Coordinates of C-alpha atoms in Angstrom, one line a residue:
X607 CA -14.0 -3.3 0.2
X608 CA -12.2 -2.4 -3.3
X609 CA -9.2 -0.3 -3.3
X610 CA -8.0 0.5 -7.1
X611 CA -10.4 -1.9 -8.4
X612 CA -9.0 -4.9 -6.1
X613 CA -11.3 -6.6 -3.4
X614 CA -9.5 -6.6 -0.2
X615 CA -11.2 -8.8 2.7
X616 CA -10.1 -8.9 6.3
X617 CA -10.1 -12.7 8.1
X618 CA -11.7 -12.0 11.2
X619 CA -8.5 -13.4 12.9
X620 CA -6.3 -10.8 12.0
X621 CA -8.4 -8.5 13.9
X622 CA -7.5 -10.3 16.9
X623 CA -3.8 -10.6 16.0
X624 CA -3.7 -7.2 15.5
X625 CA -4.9 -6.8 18.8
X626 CA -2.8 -9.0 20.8
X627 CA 0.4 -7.6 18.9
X628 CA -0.8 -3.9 20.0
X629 CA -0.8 -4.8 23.4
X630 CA -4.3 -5.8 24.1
X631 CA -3.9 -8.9 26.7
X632 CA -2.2 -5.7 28.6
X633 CA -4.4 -3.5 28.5
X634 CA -6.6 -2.1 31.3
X635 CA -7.1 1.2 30.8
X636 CA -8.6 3.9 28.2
X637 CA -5.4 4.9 27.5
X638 CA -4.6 1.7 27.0
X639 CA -6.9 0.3 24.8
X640 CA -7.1 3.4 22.9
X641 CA -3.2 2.3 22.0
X642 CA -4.3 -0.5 20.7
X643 CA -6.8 1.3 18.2
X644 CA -4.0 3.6 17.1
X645 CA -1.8 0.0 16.6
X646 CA -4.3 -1.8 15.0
X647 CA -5.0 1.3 12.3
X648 CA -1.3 1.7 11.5
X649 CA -0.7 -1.9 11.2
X650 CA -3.8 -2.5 8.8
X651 CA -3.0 0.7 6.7
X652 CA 0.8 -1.0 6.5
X653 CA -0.2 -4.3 5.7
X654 CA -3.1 -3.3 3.4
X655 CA -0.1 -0.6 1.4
X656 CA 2.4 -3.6 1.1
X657 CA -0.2 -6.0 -0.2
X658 CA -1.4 -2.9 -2.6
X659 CA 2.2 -2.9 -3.7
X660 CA 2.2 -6.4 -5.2
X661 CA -0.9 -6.3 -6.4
X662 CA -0.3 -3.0 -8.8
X663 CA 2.8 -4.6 -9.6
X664 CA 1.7 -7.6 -10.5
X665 CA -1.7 -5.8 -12.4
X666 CA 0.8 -3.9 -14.1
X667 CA 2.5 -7.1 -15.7
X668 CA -0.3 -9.1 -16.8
X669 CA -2.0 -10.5 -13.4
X670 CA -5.3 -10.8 -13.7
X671 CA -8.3 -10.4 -11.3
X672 CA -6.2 -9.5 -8.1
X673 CA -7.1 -9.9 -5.0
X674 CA -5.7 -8.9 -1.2
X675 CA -6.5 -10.6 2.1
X676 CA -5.3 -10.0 5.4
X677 CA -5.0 -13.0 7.4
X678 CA -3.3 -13.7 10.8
X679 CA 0.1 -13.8 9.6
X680 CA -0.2 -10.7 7.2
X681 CA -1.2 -10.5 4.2
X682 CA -1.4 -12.2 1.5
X683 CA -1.9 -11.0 -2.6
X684 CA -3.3 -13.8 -5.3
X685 CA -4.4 -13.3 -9.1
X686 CA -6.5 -15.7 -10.7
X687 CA -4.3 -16.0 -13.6
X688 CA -0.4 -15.1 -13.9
X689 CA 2.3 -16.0 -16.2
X690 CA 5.4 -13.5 -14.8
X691 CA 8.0 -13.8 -16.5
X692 CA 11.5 -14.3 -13.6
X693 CA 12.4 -10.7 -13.5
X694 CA 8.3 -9.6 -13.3
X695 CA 7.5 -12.1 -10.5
X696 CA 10.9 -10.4 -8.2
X697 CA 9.6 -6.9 -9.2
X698 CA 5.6 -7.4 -8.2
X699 CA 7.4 -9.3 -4.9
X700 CA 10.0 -6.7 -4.0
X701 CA 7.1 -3.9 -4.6
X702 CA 5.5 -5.2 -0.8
X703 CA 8.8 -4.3 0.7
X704 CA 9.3 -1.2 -0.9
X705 CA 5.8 0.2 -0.3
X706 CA 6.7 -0.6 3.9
X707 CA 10.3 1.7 3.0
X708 CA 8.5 4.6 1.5
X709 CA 6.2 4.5 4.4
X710 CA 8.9 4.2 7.0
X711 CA 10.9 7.3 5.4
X712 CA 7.9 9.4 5.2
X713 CA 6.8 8.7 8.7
X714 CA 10.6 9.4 10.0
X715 CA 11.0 12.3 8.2
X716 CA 7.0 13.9 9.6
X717 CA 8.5 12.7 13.2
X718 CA 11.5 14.6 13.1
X719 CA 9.6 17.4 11.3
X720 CA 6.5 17.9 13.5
X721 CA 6.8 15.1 16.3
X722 CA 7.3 17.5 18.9
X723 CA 4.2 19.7 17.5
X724 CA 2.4 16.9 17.0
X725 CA -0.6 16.2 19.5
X726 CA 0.1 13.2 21.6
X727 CA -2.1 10.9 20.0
X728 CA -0.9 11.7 17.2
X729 CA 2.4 11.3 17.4
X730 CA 1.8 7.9 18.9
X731 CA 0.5 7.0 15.9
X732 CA 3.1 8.0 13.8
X733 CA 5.3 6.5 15.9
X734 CA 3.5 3.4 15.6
X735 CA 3.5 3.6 11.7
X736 CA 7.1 3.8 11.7
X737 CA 7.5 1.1 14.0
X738 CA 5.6 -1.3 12.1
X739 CA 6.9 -0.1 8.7
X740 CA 10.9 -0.7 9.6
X741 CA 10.8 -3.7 12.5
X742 CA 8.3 -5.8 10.1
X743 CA 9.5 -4.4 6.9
X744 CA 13.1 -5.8 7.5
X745 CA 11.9 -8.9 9.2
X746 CA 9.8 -9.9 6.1
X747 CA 12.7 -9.3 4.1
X748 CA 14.7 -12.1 5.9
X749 CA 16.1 -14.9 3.1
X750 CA 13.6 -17.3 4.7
X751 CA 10.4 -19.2 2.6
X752 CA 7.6 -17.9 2.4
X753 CA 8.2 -14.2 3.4
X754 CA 8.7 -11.5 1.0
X755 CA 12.6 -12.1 1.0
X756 CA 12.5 -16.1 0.7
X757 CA 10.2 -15.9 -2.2
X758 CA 12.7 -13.3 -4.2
X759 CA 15.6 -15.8 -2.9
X760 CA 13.5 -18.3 -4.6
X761 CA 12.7 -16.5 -8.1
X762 CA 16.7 -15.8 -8.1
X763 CA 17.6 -19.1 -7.8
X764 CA 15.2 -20.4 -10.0
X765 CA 12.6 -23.6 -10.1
X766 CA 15.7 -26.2 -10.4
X767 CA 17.0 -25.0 -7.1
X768 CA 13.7 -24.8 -4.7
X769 CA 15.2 -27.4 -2.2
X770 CA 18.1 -25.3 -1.8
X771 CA 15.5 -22.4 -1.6
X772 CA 14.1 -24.2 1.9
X773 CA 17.3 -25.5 3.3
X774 CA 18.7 -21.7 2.9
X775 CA 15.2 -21.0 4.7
X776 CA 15.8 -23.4 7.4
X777 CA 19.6 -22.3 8.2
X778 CA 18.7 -19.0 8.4
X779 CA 15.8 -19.4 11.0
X780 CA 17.9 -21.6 12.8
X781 CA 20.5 -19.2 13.0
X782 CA 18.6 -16.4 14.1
X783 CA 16.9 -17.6 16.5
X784 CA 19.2 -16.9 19.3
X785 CA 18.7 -13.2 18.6
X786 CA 14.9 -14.1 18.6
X787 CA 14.8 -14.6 21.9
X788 CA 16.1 -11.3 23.0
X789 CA 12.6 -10.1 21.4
X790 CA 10.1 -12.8 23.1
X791 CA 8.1 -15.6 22.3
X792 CA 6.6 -14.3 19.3
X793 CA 9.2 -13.9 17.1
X794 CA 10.7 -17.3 18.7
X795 CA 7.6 -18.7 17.8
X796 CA 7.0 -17.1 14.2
X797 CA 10.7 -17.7 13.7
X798 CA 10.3 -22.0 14.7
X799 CA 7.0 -22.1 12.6
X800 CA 8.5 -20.7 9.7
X801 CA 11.1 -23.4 10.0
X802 CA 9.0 -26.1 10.1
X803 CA 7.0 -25.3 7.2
X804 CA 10.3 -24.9 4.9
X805 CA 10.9 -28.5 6.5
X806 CA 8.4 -30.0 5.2
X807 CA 8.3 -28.0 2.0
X808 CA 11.5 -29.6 1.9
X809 CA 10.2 -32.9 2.3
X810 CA 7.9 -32.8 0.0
X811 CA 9.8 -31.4 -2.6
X812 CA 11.9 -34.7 -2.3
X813 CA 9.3 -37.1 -2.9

């Protein structure tokens, strides 16, 4: 697929993450499973908007040849060739993020508007939009390497400073990760992985 003139591919494992996230291991019935559907649309339209985001962005400042995936942990936006200046590079970052906030204030704002109007299914799925667009905007947003908010953390404090970058990484997973576990094993989970990869970034970066 090509959206603006940018190939955008789908692993086939972030079909099935998609999946398990909208509630398929659950699921048993029509109703159910068509909840998943409505999940996995709003969550591929979300993703695929955010990576669209940087990829503009980053078109827009000299990036060449884009290109947007979605893999099981999101997405994720390359160019075969980029020289950003600091101030560029936070822009074509921060541009994921704001395409989830402009999508989370339209969908609020069509929910209070016509929610109650709105057929059922419908409204589920605005609901789910919403959802998606203000839980995994501000999560991907946390100061922690390599989401969306540890790789602006890291163009603000510059190349010198990328061990400080992880070990800001590290202290904030570690210290959210009591209120993880109020949301389950997934976010415990993402939460203890992102750790350990700023670890060993860490590590390496010492070498």
């Amino acid at each position: 697929m090509v959206l603006f003139g940018i190939p955008f591919h789908a692993h086939w494992f972030f079909w099935i993450m998609m999946a398990l996230l909208g509630g398929a291991g659950a699921a048993r019935t029509p109703a159910d499973w068509l909840g998943v559907g409505l999940f996995m649309v709003a969550g591929t339209v979300s993703i695929g908007c955010h990576e669209l985001g940087h990829a503009l962005t980053g078109r827009r400042f000299g990036g060449r040849q884009p290109m947007m995936q979605l893999t099981g942990l999101g997405g994720l936006c390359t160019f075969q060739s980029a020289a950003f200046r600091r101030w560029q590079e936070f822009l074509m970052i921060a541009a994921g993020p704001l395409a989830n906030a402009v999508l989370a204030v339209f969908f609020a704002l069509l929910l209070a508007l016509r929610g109650q109007q709105a057929p059922p299914m419908v409204a589920e799925l605005m609901g789910d939009f919403l959802w998606i667009n203000v839980v995994w905007g501000l999560f991907n947003v946390l100061p922690i390497h390599p989401l969306d908010g540890g790789q602006m953390m890291r163009v603000l404090l510059g190349p010198r400073r990328l061990p400080l970058t992880f070990i800001l990484s590290i202290a904030t997973a570690a210290a959210l990760l009591p209120v993880a576990m109020r949301f389950g094993s997934w976010t415990v989970s993402l939460l203890a992985f992102l750790a350990w990869q700023n670890i060993q970034d860490l590590m390496a970066s010492r070498r």
